[in-house]
mmCIF file of C-alpha atoms and ligand atoms in Angstrom:
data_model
loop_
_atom_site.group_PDB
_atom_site.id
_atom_site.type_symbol
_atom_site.label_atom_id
_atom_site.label_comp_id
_atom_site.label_asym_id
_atom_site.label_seq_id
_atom_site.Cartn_x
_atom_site.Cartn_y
_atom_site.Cartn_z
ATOM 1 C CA UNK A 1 38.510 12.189 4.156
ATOM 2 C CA UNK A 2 37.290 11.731 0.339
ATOM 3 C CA UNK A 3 35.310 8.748 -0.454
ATOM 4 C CA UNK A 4 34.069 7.572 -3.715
ATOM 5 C CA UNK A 5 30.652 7.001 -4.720
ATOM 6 C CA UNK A 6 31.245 2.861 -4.692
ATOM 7 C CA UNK A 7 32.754 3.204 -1.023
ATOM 8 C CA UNK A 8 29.684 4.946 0.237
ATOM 9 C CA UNK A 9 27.186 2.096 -1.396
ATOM 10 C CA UNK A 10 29.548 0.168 -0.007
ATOM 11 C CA UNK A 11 29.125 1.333 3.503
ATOM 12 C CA UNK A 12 25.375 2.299 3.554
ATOM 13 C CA UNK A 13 24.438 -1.595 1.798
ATOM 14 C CA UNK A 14 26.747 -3.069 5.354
ATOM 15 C CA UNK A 15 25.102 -0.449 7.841
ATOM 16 C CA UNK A 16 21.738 -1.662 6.683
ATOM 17 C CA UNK A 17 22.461 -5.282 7.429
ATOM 18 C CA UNK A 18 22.746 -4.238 10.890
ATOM 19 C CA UNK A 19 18.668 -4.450 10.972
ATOM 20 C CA UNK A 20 17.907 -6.068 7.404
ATOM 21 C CA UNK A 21 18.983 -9.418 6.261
ATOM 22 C CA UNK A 22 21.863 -8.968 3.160
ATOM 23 C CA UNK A 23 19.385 -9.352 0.576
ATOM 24 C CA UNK A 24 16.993 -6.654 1.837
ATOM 25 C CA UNK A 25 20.055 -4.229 2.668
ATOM 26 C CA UNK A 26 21.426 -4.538 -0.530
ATOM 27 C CA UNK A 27 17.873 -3.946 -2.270
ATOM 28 C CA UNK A 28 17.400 -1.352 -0.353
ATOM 29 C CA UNK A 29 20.825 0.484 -0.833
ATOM 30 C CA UNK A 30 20.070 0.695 -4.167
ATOM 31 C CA UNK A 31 16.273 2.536 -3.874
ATOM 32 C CA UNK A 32 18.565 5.226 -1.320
ATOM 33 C CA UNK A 33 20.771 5.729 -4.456
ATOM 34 C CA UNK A 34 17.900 5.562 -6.872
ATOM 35 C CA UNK A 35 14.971 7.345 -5.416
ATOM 36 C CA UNK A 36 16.508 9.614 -3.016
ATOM 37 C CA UNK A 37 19.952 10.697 -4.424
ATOM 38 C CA UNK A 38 18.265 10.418 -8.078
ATOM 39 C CA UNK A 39 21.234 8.216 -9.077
ATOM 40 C CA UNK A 40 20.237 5.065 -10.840
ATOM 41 C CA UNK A 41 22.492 1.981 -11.353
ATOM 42 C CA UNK A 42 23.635 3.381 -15.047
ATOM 43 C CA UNK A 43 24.576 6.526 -13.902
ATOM 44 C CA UNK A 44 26.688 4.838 -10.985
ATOM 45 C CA UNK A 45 28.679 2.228 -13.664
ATOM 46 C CA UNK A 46 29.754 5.498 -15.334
ATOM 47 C CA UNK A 47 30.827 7.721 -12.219
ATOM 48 C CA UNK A 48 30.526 5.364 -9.047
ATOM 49 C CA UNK A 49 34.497 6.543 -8.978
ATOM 50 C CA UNK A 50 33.593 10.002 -8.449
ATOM 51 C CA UNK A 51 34.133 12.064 -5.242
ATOM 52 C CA UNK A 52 31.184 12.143 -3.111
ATOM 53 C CA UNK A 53 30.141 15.720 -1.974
ATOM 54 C CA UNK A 54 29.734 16.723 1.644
ATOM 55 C CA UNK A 55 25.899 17.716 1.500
ATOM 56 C CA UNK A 56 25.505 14.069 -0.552
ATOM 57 C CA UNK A 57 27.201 12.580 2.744
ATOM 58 C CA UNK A 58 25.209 14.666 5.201
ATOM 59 C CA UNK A 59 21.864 13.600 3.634
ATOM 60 C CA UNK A 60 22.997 9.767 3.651
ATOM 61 C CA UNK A 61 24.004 10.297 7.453
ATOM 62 C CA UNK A 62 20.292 11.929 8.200
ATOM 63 C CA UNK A 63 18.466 9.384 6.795
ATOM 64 C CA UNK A 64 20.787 6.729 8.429
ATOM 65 C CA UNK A 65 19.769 8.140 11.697
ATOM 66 C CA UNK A 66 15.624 7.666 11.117
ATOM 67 C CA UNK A 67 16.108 4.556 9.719
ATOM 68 C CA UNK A 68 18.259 2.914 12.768
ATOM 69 C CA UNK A 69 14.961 3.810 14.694
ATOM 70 C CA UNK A 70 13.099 1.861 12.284
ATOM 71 C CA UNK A 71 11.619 4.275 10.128
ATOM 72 C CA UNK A 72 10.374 2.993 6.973
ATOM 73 C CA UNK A 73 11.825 4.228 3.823
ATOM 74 C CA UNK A 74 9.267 5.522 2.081
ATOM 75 C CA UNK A 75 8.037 7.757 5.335
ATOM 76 C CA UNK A 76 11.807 8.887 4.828
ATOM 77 C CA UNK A 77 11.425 9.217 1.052
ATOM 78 C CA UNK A 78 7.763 10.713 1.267
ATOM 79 C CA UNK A 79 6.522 8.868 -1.912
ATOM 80 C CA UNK A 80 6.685 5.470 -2.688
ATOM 81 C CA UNK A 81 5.854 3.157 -6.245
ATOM 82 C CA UNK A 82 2.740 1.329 -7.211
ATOM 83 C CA UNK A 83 1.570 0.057 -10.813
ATOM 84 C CA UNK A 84 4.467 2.463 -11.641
ATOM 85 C CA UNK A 85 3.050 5.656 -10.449
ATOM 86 C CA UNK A 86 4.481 7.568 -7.580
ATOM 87 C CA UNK A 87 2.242 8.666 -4.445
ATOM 88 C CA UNK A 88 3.077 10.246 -1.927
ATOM 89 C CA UNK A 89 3.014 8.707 1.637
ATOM 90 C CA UNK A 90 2.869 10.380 4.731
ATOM 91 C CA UNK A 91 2.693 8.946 8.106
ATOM 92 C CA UNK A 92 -1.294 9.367 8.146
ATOM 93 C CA UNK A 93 -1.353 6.764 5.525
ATOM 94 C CA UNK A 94 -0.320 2.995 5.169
ATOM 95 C CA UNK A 95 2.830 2.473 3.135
ATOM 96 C CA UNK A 96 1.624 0.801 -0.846
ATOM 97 C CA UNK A 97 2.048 -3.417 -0.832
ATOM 98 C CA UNK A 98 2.562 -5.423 -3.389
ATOM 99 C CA UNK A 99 0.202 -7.661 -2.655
ATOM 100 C CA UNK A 100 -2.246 -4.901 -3.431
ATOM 101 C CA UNK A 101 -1.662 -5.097 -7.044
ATOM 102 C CA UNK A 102 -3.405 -8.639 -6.936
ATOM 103 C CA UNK A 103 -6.390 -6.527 -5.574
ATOM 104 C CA UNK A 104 -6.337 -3.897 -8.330
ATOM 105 C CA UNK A 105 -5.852 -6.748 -10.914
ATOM 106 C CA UNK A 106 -8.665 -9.102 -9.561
ATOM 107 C CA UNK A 107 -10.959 -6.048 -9.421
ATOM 108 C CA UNK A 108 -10.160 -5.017 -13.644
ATOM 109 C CA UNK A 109 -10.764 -8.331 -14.358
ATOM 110 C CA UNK A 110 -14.428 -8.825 -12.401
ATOM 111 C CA UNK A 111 -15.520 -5.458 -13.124
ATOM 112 C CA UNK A 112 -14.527 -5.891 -16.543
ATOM 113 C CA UNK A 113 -16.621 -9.063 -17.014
ATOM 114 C CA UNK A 114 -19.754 -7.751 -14.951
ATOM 115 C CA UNK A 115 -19.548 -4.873 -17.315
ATOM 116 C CA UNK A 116 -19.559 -2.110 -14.622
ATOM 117 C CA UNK A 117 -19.729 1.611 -15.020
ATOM 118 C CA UNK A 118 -18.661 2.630 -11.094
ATOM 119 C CA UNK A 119 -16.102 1.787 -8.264
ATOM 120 C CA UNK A 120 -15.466 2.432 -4.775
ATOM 121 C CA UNK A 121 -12.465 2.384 -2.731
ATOM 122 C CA UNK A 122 -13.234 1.813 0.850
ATOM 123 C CA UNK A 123 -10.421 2.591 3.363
ATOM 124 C CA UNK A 124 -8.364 4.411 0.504
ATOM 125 C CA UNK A 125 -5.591 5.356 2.460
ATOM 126 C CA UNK A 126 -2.930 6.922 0.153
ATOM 127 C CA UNK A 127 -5.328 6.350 -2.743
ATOM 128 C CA UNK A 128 -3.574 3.634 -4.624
ATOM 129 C CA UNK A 129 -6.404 1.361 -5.839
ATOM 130 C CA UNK A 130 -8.648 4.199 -6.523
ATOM 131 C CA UNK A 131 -6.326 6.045 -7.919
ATOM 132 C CA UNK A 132 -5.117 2.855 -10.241
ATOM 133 C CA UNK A 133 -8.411 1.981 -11.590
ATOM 134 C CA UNK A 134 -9.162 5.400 -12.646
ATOM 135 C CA UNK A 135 -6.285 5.514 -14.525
ATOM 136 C CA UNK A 136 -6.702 1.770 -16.194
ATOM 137 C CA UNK A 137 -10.966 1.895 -16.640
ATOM 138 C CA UNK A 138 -13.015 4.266 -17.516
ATOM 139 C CA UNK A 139 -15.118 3.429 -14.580
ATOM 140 C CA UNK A 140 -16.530 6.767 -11.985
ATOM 141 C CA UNK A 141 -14.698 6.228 -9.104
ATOM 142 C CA UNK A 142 -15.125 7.335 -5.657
ATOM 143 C CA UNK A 143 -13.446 6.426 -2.252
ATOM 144 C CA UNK A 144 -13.826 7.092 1.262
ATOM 145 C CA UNK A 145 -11.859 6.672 4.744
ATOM 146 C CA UNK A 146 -12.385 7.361 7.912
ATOM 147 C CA UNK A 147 -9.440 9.559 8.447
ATOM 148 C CA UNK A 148 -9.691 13.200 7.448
ATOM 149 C CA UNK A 149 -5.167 13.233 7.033
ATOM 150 C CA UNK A 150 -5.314 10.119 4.971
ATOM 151 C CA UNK A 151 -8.084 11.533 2.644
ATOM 152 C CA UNK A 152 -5.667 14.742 2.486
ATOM 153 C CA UNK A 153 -3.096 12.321 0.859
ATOM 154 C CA UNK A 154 -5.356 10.643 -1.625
ATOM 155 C CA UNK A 155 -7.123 13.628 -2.742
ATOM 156 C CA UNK A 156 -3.246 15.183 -3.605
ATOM 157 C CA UNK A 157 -2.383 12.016 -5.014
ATOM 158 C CA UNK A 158 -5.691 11.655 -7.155
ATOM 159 C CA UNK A 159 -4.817 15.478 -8.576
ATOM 160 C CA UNK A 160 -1.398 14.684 -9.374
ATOM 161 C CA UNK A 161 -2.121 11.484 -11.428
ATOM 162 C CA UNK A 162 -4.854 13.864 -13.091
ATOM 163 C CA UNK A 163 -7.941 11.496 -12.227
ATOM 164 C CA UNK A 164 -11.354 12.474 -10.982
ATOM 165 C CA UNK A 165 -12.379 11.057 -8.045
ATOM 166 C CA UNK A 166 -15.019 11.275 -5.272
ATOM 167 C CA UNK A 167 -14.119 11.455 -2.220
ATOM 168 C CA UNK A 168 -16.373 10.970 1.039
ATOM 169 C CA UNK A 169 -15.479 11.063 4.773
ATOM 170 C CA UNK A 170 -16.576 8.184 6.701
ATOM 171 C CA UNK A 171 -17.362 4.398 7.895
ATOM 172 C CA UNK A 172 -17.297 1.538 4.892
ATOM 173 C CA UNK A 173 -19.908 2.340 2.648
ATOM 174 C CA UNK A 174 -22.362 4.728 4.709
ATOM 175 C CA UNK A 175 -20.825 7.960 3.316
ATOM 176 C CA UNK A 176 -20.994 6.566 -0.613
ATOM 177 C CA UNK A 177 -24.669 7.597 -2.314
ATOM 178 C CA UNK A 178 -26.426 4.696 -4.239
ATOM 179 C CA UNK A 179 -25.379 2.817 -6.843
ATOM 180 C CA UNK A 180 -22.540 1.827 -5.429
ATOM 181 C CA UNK A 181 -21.135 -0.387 -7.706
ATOM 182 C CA UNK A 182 -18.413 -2.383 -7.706
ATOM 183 C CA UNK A 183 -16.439 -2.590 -4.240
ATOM 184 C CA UNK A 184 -13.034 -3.051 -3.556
ATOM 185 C CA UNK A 185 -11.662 -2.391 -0.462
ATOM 186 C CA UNK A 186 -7.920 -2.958 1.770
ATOM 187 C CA UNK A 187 -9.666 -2.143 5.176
ATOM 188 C CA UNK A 188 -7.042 -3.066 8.158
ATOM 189 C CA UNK A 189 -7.030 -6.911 8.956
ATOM 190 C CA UNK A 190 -4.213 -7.640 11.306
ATOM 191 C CA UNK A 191 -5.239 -9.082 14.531
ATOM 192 C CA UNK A 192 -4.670 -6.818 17.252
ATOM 193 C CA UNK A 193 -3.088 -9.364 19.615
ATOM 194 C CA UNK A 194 -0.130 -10.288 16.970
ATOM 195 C CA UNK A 195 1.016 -6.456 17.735
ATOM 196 C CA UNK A 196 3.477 -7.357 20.184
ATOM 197 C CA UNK A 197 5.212 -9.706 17.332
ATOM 198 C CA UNK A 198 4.857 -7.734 14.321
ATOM 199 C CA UNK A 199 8.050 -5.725 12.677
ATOM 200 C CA UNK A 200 9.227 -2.959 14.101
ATOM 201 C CA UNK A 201 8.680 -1.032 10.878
ATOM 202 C CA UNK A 202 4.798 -1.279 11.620
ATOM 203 C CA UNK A 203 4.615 0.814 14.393
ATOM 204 C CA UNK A 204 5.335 3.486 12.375
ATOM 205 C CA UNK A 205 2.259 3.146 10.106
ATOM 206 C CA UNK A 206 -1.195 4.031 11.488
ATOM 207 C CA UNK A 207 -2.512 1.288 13.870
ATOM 208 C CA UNK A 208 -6.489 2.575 12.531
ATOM 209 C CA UNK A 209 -4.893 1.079 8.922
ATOM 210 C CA UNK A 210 -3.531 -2.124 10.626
ATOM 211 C CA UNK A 211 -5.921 -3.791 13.455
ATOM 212 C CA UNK A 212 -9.318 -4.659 13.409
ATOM 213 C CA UNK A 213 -11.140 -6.407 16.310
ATOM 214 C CA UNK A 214 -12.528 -9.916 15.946
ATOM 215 C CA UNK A 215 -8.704 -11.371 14.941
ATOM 216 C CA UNK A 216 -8.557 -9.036 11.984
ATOM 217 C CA UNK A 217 -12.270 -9.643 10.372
ATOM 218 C CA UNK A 218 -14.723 -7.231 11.509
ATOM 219 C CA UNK A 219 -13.740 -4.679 9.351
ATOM 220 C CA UNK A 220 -13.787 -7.276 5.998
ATOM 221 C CA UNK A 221 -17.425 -9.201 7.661
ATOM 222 C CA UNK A 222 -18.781 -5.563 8.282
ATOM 223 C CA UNK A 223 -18.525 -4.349 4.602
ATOM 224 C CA UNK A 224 -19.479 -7.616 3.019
ATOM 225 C CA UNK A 225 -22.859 -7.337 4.662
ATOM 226 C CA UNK A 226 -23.293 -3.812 3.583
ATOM 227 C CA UNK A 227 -22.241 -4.525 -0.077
ATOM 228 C CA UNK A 228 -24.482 -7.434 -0.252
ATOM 229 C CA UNK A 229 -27.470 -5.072 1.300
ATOM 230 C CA UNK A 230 -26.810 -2.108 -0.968
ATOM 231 C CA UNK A 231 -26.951 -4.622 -3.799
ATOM 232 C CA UNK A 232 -23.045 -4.286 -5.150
ATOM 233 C CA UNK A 233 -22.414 -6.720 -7.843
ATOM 234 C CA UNK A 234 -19.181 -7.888 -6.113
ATOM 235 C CA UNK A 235 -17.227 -7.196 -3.509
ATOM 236 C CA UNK A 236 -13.467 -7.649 -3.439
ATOM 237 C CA UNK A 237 -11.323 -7.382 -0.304
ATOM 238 C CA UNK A 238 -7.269 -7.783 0.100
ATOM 239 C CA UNK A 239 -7.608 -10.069 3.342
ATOM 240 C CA UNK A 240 -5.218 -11.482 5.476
ATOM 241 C CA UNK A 241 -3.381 -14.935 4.798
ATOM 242 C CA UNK A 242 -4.929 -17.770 6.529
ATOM 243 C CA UNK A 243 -8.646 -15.164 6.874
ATOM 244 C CA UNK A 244 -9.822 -16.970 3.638
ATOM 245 C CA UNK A 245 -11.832 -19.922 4.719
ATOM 246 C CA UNK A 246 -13.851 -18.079 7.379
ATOM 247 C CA UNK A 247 -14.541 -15.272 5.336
ATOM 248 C CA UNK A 248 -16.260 -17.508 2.752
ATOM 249 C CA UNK A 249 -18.016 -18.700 5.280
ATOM 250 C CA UNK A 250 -19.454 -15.346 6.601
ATOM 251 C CA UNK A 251 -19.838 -13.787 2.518
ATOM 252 C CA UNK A 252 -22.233 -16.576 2.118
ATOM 253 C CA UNK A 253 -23.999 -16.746 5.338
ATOM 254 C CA UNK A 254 -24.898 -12.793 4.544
ATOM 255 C CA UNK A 255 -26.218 -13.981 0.943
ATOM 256 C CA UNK A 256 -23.492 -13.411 -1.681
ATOM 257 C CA UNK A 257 -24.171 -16.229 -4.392
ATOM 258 C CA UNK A 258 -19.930 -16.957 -4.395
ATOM 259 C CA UNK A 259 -17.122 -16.410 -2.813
ATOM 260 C CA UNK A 260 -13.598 -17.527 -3.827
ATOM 261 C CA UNK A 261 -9.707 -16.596 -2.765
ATOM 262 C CA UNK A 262 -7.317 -16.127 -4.904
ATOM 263 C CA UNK A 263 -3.942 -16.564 -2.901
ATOM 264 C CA UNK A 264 -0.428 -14.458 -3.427
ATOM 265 C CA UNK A 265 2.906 -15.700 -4.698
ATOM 266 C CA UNK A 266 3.678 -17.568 -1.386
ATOM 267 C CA UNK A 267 0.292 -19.279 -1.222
ATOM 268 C CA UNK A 268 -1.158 -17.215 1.205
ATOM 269 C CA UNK A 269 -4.966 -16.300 1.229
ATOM 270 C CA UNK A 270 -4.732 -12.801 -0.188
ATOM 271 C CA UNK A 271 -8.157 -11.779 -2.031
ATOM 272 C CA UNK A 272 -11.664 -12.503 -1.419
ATOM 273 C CA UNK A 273 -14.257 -12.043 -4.277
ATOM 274 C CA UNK A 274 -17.479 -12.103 -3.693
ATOM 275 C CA UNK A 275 -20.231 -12.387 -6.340
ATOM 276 C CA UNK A 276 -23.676 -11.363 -6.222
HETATM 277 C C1 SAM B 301 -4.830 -1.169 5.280
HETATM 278 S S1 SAM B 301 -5.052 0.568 5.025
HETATM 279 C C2 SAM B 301 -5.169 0.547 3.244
HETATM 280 C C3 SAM B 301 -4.898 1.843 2.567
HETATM 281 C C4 SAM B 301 -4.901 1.730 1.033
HETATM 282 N N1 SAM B 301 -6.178 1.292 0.535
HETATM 283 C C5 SAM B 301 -3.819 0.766 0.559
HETATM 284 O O1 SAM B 301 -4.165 -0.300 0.047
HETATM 285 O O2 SAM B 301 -2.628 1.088 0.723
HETATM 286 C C6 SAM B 301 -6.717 0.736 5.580
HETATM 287 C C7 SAM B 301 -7.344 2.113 5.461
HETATM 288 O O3 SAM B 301 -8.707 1.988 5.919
HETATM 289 C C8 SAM B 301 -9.054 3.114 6.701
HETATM 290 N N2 SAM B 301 -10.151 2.693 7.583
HETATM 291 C C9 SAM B 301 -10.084 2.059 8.770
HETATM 292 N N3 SAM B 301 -11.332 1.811 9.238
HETATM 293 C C10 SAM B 301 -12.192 2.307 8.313
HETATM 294 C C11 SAM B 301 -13.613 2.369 8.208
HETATM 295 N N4 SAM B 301 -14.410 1.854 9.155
HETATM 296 N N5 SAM B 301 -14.157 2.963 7.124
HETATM 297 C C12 SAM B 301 -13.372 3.498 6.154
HETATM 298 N N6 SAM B 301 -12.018 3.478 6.201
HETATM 299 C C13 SAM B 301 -11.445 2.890 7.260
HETATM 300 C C14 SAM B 301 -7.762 3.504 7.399
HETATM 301 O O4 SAM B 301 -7.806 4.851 7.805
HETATM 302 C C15 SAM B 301 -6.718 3.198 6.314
HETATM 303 O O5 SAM B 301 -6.463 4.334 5.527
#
């Protein structure tokens, strides 16, 4: 049976609002057309009447069958967007957020007031935020994780986009050689007891790049006190919503001078900057 480019949208937009809601589905339908089939909303206008081939079909009906399990679609993809570069993402590393971006922004705007000359990443994963201030400052950057596949990843990623960056394996800052500079870091922050209620989608990413003990803040409370005591400048952190208060707390019991949040577009506690 033929079917026409439309009809297949068509069908892949309602077999996705089996699991998303309609907005999400439809969203999503078009980043399968867009990123995987390489055919972007213009070129469907002009030939969305046209027969679809079988092997077109057959690659539709794979990923179908990885996504019904709950497989996110950029593991599917293998790359996904941030600040309008494309990294790749493999299993080993957490999939690129958003909220993120607020990160990378509130760390260009400190760094560029405190005048600094170096950066580091901590918990790089895919190597978005070092990655994205190389390319935006002129800044040395360096960034470390703990896991030897995620630093695979960024490394690639980090040649692709043509930056130079460090790279060190290990815990928070003891790898990174003084000055350290400024630090940013997304270190996991999800309390481990909200597992059982989190998305399904999650439990495809690496629980080392999700959980942290004490409810989500040892990781964030652990690196504050080391930037403070190898005498960073400031210390930025993506935290979780709601983490905020008691992490201002805990920057200024361990001697930063300030700490603010800045919160995301639904008013959740998203960044904490602390100044020295
Ligand atoms: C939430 S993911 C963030 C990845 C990436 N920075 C991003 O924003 O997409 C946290 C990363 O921190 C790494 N990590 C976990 N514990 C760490 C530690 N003690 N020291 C360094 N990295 C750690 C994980 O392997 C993971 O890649």
């Amino acid at each position: 049976m033929t079917q026409t480019y439309h009809q297949l949208r068509a069908e892949l937009t309602s077999a996705l609002t089996g699991f998303l809601d309609p907005e999400e589905a439809q969203a999503e339908g078009f980043r399968w057309f867009e990123e995987g089939l390489g055919l972007p909303r213009s070129w469907m206008a002009a030939h969305g009447a046209g027969e679809v081939p079988a092997e077109v079909r057959r690659k539709i009906d794979a990923w179908m069958d990885r996504r019904r399990k709950g497989e996110p679609w950029a593991y599917i993809l293998g790359w996904s967007l941030f600040r309008g570069h494309r990294f790749t993402v493999t299993p080993e590393t957490l999939i690129p957020r958003p909220e993120t971006e607020l990160l990378v922004v509130a760390a260009l705007e400190v760094g560029q007031r405190l005048k600094v000359d170096r950066c580091v990443d901590i918990g790089t994963g895919s190597g978005i935020i070092a990655v994205s201030l190389a390319l935006e400052t002129d800044w040395k950057l360096s960034a470390t994780d703990l896991s030897p596949g995620a630093l695979k990843v960024a490394k690639m990623n980090a040649k692709s986009l043509g930056t130079a960056i460090q790279f060190h394996e290990g815990s928070l800052l003891n790898p990174v050689p003084d000055p350290v500079g400024l630090v940013v870091a997304n270190l996991p922050y999800v309390d481990p007891t909200d597992q059982p209620s989190l998305q399904r989608e999650l439990s495809f990413e690496p629980p080392s790049a999700l959980f942290a003990p004490d409810r989500g803040l040892a990781l964030s409370t652990a690196l504050l006190i080391q930037a403070h005591a190898r005498k960073s400048p400031a210390c930025l952190l993506e935290i979780g919503a709601g983490q905020g208060g008691e992490l201002c707390r805990r920057a200024m019991g361990v001697g930063w001078r300030k700490a603010l949040i800045h919160q995301d577009l639904a008013g959740h506690d998203r960044i904490l900057v602390a100044l020295a």
